[in-house]
Structures are given as C-alpha cells and as structure tokens.
mmCIF file of N, CA and C in Angstrom:
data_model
loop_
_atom_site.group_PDB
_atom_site.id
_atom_site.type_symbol
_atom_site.label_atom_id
_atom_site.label_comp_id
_atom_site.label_asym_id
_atom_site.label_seq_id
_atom_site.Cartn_x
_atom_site.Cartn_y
_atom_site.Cartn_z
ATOM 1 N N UNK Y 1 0.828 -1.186 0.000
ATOM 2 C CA UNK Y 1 0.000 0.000 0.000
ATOM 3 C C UNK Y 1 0.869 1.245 0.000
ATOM 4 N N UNK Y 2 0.476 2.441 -0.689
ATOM 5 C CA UNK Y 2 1.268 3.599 -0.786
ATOM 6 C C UNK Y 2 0.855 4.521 0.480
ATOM 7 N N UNK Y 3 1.737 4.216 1.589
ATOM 8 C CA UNK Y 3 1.401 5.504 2.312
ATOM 9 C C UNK Y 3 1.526 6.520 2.137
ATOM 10 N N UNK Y 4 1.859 7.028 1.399
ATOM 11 C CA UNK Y 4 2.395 8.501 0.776
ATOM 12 C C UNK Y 4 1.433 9.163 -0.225
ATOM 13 N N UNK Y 5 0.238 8.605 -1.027
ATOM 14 C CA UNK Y 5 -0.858 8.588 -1.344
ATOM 15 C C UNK Y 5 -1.181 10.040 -0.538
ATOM 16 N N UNK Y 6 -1.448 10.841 -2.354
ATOM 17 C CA UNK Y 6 -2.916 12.179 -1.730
ATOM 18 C C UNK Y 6 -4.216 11.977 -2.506
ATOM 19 N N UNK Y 7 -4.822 12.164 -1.348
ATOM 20 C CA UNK Y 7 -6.644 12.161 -1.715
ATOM 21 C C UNK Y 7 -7.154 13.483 -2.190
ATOM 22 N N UNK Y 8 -7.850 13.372 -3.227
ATOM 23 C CA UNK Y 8 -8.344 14.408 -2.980
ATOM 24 C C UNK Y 8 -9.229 14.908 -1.734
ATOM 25 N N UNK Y 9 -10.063 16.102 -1.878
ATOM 26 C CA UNK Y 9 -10.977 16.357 -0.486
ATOM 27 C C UNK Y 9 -12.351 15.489 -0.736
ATOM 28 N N UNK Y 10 -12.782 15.525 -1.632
ATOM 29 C CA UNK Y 10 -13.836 14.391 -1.668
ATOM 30 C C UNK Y 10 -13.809 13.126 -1.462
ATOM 31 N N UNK Y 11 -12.309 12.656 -2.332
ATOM 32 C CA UNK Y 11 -11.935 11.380 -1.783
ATOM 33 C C UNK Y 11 -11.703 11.199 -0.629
ATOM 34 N N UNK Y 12 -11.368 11.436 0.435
ATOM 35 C CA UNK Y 12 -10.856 11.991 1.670
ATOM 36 C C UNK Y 12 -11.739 11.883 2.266
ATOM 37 N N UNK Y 13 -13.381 12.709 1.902
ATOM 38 C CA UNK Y 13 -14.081 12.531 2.866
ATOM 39 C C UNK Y 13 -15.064 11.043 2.312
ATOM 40 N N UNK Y 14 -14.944 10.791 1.305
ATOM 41 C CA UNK Y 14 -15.532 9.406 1.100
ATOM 42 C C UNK Y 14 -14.468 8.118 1.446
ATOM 43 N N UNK Y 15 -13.258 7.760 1.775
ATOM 44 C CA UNK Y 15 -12.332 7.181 2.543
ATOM 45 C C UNK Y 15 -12.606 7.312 3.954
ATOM 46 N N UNK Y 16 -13.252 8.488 4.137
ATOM 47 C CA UNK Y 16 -13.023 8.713 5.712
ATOM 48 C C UNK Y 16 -14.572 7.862 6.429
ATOM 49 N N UNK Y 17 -15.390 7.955 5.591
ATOM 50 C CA UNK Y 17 -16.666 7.566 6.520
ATOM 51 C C UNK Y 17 -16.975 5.591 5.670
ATOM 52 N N UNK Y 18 -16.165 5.147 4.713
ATOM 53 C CA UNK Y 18 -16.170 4.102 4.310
ATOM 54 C C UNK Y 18 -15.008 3.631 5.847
ATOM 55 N N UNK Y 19 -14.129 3.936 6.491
ATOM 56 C CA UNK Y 19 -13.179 3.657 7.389
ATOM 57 C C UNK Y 19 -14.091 3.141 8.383
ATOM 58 N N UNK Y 20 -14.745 4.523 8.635
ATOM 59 C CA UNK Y 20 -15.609 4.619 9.957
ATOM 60 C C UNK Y 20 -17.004 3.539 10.036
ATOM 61 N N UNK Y 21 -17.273 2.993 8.421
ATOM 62 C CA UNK Y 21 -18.190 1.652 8.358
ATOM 63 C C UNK Y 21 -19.529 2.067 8.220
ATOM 64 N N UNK Y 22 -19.460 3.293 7.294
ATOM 65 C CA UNK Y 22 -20.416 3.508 6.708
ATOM 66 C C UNK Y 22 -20.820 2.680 4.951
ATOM 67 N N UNK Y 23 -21.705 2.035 5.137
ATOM 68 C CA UNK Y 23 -22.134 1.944 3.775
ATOM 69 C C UNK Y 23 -21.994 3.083 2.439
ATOM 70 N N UNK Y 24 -21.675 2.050 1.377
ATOM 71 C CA UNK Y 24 -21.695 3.167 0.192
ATOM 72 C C UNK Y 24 -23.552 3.763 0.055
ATOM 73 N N UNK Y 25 -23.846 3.191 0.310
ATOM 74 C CA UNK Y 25 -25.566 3.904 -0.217
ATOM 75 C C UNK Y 25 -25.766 5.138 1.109
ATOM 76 N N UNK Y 26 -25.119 4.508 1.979
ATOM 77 C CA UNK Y 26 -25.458 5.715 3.282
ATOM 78 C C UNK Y 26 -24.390 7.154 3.048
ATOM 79 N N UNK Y 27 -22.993 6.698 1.847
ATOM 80 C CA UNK Y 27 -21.608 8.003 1.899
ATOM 81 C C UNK Y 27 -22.765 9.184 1.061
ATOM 82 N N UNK Y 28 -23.293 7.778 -0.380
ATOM 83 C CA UNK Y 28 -24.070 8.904 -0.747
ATOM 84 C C UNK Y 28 -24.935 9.947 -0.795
ATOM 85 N N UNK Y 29 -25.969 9.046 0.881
ATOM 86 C CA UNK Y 29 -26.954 10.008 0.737
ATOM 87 C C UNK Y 29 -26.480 11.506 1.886
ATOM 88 N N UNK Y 30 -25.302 10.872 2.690
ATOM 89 C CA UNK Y 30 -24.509 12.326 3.105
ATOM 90 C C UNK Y 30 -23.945 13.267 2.697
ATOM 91 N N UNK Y 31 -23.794 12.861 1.393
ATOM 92 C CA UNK Y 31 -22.854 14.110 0.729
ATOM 93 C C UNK Y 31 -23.703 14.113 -0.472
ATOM 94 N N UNK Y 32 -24.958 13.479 -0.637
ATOM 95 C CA UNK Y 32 -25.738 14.175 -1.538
ATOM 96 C C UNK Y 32 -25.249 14.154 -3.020
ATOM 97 N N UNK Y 33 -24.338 13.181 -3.306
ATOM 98 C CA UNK Y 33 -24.214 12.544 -4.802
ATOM 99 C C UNK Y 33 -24.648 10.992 -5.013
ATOM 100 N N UNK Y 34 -24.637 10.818 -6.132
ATOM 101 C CA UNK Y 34 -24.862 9.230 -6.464
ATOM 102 C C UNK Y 34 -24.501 8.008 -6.076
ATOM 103 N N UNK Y 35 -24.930 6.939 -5.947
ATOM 104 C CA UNK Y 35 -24.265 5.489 -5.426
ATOM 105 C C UNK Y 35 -22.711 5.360 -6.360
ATOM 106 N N UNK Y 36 -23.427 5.720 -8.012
ATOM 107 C CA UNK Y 36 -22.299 5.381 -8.983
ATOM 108 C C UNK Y 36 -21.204 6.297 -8.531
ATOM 109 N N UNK Y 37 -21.262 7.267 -8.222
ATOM 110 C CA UNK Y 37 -20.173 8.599 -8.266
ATOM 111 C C UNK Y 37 -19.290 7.730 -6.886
ATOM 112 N N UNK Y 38 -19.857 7.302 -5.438
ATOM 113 C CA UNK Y 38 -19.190 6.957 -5.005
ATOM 114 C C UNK Y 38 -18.568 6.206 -5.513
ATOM 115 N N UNK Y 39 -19.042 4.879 -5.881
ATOM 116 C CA UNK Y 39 -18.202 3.616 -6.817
ATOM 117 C C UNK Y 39 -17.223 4.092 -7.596
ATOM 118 N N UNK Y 40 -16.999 5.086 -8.576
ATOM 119 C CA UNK Y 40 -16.183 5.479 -9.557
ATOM 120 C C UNK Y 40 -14.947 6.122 -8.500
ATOM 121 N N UNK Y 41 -15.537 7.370 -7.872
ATOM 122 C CA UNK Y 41 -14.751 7.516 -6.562
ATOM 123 C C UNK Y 41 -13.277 6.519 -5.740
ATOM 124 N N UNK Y 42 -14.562 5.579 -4.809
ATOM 125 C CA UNK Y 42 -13.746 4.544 -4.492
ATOM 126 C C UNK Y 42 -12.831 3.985 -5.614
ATOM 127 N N UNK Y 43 -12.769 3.688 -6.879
ATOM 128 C CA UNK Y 43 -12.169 3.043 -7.552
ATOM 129 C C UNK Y 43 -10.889 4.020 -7.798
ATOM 130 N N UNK Y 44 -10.606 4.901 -7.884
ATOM 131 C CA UNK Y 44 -9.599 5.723 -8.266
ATOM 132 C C UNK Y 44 -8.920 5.675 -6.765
ATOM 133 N N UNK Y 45 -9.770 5.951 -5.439
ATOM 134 C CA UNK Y 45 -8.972 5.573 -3.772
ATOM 135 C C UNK Y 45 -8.031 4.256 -4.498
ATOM 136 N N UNK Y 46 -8.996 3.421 -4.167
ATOM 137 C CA UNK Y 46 -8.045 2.040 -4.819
ATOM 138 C C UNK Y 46 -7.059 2.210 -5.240
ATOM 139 N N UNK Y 47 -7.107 2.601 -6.798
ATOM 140 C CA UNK Y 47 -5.892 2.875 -7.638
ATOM 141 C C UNK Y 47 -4.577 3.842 -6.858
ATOM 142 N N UNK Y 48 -4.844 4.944 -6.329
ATOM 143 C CA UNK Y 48 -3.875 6.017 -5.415
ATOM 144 C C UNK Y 48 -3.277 4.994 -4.359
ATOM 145 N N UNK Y 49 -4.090 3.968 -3.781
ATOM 146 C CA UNK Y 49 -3.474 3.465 -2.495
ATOM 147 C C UNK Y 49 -3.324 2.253 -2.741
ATOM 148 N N UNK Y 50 -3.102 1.587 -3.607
ATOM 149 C CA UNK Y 50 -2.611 0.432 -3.969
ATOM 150 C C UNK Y 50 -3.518 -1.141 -2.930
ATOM 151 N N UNK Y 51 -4.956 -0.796 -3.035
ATOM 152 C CA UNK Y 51 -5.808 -1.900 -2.625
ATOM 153 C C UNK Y 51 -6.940 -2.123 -3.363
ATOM 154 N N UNK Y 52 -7.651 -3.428 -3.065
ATOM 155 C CA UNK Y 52 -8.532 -3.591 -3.557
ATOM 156 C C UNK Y 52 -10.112 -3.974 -2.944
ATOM 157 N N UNK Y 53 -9.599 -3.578 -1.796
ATOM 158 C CA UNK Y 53 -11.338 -4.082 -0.427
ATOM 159 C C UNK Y 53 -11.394 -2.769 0.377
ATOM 160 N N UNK Y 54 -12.448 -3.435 0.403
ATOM 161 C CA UNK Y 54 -12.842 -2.176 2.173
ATOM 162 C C UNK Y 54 -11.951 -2.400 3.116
ATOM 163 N N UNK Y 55 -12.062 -3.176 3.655
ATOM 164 C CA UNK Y 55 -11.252 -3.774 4.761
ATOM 165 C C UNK Y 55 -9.470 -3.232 4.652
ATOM 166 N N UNK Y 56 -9.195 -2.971 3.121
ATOM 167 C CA UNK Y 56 -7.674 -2.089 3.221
ATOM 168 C C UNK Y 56 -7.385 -0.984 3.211
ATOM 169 N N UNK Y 57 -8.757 -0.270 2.729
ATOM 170 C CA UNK Y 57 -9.219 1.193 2.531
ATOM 171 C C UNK Y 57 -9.084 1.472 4.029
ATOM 172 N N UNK Y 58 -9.930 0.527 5.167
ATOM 173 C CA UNK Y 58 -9.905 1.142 6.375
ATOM 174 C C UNK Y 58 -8.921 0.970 7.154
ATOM 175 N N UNK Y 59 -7.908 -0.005 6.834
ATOM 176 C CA UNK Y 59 -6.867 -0.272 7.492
ATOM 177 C C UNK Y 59 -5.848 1.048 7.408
ATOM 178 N N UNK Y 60 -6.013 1.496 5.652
ATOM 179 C CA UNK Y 60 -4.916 2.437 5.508
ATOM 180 C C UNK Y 60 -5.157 3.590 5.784
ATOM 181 N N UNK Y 61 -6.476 4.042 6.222
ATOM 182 C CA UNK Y 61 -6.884 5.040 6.692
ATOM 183 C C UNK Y 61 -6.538 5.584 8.094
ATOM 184 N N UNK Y 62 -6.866 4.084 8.781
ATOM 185 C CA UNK Y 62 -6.601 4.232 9.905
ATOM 186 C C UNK Y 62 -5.163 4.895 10.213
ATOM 187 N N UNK Y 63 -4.021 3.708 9.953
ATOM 188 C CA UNK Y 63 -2.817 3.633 9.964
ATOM 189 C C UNK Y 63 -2.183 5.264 9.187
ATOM 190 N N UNK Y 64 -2.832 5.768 8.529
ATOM 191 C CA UNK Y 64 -2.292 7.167 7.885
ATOM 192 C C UNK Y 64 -2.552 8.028 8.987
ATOM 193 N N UNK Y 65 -3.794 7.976 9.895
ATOM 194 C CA UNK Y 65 -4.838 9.030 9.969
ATOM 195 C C UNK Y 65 -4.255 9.406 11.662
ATOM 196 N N UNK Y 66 -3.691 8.010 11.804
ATOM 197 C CA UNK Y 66 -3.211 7.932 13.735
ATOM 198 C C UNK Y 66 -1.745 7.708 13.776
ATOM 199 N N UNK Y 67 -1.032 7.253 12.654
ATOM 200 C CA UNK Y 67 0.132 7.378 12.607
ATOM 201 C C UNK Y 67 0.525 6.621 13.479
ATOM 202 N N UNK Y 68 0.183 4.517 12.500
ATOM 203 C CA UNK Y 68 0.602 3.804 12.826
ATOM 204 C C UNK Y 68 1.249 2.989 11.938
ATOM 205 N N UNK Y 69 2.013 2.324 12.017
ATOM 206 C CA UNK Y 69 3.082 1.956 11.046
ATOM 207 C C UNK Y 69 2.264 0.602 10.551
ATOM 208 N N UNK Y 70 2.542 0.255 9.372
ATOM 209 C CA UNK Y 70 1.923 -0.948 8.595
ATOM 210 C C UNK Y 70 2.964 -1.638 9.118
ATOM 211 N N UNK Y 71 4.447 -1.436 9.464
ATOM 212 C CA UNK Y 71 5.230 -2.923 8.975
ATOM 213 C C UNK Y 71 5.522 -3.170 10.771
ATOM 214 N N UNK Y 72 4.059 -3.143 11.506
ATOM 215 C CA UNK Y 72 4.313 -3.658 12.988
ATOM 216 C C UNK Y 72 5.023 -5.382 12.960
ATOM 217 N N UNK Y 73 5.711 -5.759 13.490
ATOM 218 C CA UNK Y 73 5.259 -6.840 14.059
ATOM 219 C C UNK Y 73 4.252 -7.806 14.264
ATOM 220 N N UNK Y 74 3.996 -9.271 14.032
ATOM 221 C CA UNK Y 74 2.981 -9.633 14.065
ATOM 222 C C UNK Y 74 2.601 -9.440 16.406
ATOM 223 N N UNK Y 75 3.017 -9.637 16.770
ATOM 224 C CA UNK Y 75 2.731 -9.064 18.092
ATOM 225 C C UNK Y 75 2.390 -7.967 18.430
ATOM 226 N N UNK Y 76 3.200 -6.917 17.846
ATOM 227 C CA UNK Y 76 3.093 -5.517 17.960
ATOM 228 C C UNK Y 76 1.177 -5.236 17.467
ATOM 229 N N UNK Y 77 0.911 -6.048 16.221
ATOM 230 C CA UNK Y 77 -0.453 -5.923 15.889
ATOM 231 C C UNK Y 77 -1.339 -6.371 16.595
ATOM 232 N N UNK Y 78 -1.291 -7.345 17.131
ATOM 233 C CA UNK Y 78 -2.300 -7.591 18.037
ATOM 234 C C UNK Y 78 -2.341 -7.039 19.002
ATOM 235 N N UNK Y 79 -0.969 -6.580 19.998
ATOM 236 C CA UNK Y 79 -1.244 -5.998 20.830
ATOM 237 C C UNK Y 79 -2.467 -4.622 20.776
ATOM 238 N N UNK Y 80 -1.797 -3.968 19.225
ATOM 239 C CA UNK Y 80 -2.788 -2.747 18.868
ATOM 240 C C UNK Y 80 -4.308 -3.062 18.741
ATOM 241 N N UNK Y 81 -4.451 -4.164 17.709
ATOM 242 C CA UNK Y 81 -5.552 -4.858 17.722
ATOM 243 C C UNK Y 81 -6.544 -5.084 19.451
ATOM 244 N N UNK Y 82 -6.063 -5.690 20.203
ATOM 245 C CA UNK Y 82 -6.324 -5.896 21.552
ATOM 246 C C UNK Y 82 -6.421 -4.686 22.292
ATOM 247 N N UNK Y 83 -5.958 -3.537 22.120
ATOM 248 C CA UNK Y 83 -6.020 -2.792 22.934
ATOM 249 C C UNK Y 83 -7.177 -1.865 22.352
ATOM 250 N N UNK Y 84 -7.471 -1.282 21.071
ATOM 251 C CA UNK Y 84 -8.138 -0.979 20.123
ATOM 252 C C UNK Y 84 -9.798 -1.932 21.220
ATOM 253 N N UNK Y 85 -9.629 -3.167 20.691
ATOM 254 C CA UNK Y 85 -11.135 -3.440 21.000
ATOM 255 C C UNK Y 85 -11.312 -3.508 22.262
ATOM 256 N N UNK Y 86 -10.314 -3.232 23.075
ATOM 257 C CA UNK Y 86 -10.648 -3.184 24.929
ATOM 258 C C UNK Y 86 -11.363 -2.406 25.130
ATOM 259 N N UNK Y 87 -10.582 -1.228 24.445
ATOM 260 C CA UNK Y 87 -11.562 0.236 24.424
ATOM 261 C C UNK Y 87 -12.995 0.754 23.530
ATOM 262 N N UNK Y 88 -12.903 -0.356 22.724
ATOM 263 C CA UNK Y 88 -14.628 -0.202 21.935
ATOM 264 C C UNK Y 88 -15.692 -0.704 22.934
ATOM 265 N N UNK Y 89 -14.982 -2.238 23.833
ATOM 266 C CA UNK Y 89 -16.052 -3.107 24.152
ATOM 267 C C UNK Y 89 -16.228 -1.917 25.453
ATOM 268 N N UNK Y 90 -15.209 -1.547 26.445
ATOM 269 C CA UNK Y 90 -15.705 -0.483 27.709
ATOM 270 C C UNK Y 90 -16.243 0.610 27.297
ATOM 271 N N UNK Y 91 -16.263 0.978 25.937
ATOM 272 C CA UNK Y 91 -16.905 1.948 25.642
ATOM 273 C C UNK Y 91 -18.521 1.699 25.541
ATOM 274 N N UNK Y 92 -18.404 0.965 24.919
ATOM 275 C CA UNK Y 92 -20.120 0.738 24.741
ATOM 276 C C UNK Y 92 -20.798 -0.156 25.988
ATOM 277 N N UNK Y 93 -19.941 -0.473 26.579
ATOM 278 C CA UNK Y 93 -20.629 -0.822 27.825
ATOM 279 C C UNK Y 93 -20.926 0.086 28.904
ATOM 280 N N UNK Y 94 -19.756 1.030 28.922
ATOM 281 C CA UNK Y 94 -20.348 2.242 29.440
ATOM 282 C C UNK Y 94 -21.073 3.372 29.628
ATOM 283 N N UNK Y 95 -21.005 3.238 27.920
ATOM 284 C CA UNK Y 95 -21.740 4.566 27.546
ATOM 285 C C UNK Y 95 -23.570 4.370 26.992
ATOM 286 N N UNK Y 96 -23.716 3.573 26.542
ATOM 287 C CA UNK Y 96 -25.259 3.089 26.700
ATOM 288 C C UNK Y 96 -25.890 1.973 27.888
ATOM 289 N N UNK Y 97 -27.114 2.668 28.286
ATOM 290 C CA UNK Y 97 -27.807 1.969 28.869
ATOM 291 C C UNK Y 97 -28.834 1.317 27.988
ATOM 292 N N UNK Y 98 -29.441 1.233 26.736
ATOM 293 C CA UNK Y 98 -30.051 0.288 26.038
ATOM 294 C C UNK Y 98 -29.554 0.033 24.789
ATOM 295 N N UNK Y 99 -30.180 -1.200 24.358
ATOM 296 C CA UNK Y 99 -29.344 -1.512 23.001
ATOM 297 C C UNK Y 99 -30.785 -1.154 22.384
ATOM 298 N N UNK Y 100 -30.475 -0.930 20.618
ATOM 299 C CA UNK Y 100 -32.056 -0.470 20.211
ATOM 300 C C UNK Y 100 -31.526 -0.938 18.653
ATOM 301 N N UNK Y 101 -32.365 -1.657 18.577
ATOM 302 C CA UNK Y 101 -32.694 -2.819 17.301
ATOM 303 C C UNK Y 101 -33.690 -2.265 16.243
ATOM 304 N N UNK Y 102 -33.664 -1.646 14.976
ATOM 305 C CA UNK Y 102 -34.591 -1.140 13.707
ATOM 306 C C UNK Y 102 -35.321 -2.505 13.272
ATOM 307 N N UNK Y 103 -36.261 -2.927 12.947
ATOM 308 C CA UNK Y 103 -36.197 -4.207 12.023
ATOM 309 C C UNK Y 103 -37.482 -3.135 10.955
ATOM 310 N N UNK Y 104 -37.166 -3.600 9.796
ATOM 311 C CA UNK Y 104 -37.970 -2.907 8.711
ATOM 312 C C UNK Y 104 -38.830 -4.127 8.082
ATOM 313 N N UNK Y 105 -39.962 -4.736 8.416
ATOM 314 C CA UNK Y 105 -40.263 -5.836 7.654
ATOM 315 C C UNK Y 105 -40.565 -5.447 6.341
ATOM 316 N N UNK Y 106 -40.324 -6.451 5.573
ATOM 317 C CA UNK Y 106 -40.756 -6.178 3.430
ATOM 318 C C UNK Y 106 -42.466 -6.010 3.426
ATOM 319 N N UNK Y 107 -42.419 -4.818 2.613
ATOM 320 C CA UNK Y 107 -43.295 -4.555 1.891
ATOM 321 C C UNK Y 107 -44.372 -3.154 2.836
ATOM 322 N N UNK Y 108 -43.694 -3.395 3.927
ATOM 323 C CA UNK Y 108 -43.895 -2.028 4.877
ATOM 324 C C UNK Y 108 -42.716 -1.003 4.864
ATOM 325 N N UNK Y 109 -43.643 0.348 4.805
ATOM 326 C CA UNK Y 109 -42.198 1.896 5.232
ATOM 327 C C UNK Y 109 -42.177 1.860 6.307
ATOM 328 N N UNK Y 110 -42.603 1.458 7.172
ATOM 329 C CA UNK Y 110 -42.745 1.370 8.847
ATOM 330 C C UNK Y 110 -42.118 0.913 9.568
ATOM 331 N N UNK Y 111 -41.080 1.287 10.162
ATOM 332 C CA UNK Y 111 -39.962 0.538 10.734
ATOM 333 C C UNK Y 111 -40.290 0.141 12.719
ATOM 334 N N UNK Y 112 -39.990 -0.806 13.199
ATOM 335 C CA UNK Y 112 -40.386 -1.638 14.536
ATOM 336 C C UNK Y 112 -39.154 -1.375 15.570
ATOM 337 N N UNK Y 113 -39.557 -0.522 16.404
ATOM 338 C CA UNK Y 113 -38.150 -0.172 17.446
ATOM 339 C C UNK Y 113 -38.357 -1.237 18.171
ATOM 340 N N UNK Y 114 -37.271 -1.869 19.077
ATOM 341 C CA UNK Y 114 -36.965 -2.897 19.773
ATOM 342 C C UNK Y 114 -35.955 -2.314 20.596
ATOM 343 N N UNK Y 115 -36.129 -2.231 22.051
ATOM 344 C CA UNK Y 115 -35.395 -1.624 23.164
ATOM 345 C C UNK Y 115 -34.997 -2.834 23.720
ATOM 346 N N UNK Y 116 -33.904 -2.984 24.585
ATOM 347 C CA UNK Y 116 -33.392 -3.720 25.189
ATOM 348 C C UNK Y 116 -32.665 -3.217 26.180
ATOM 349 N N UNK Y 117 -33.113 -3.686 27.392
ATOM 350 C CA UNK Y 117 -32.879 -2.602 28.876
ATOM 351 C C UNK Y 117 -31.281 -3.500 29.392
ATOM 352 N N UNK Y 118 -30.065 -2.632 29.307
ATOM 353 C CA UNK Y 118 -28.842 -3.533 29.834
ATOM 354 C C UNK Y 118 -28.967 -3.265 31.334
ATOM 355 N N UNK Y 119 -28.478 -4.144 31.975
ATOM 356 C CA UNK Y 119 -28.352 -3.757 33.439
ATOM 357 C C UNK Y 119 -27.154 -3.980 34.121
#
C-alpha cells in the first residue's frame, strides 16, 4: 500500500466515513451525490493506495490518519488490535444503557423499534 498517497478532499471525505463503516448507499446520501459517483470515486482511492477491499481502505486510513506503522510486528499488531477493542467493548458498555434494534419488515415503510434494557 502507498502511504504517501494524496486524496483528494472528496476522496478523503468518502475514505473517511467508508473507514468509519459507513455503507456506500449511506456516503451517498450524506454528501448528496450518487451510489455510482461513489463507486467510480472509491475506484480511483483504490488505484492512489494500492488496494482492492474495504477492509484495506480502512486499514490504511486508519494507519495514515493515527500514525501507525503498517510494517508492525505480528505481536506488535495484536497488541494494537487488543487494545483498540478493549476500548470499543468499555466503551459501549459504558456509555449506553439500552441496546435499540430497527427491524424494517418487506413490503412495509414502517420501521419496529426494539429496546433492550442492559443492566
């Protein structure tokens, strides 16, 4: 992967919320262009940063964005890895008191909230 790679600002901000695990149908309807425009988009990210998945888009994002080195150690990564999700899982255990579930059944616009009380 080319760390040295420049984005443009659009690319940049469509890299940035594909990182963060946003859907392409959801980049588009935030920034208010097309599904295709993202796709064409992403494909040129690709080409600048030398990948071909999501999953490397967000890796290299990350690793650019926090200024962490790709060529860790396989230890060194997990440790990051491990410490990374210590702090997602105490996060969300701390910071919500309910979990809240959408379900959209087919052929209804009506979407079904589902609360779930943690204790």
């Amino acid at each position: 992967m080319n760390l040295q790679a420049r984005l443009s600002r659009r690319e940049s901000q469509i890299a940035e919320r594909i990182a963060w695990g946003s859907a392409i149908k959801e980049v588009a309807n935030d920034l208010s262009i097309s599904v295709k425009t993202v796709d064409n988009t992403l494909q040129k990210i690709y080409k600048k940063i030398g990948c071909g998945k999501l999953n490397e888009l967000s890796a290299w994002w990350f690793c650019t964005h926090f200024h962490i080195s790709m060529d860790l150690s396989p230890v060194k990564r997990r440790v990051v890895a491990s410490a990374m999700l210590l702090i997602l899982f105490f996060s969300e255990i701390s910071l919500t008191t309910d979990f809240c579930r959408y379900r959209v059944r087919s052929g209804r616009s009506n979407r079904t909230e589902i609360r779930i009380k943690r204790d």
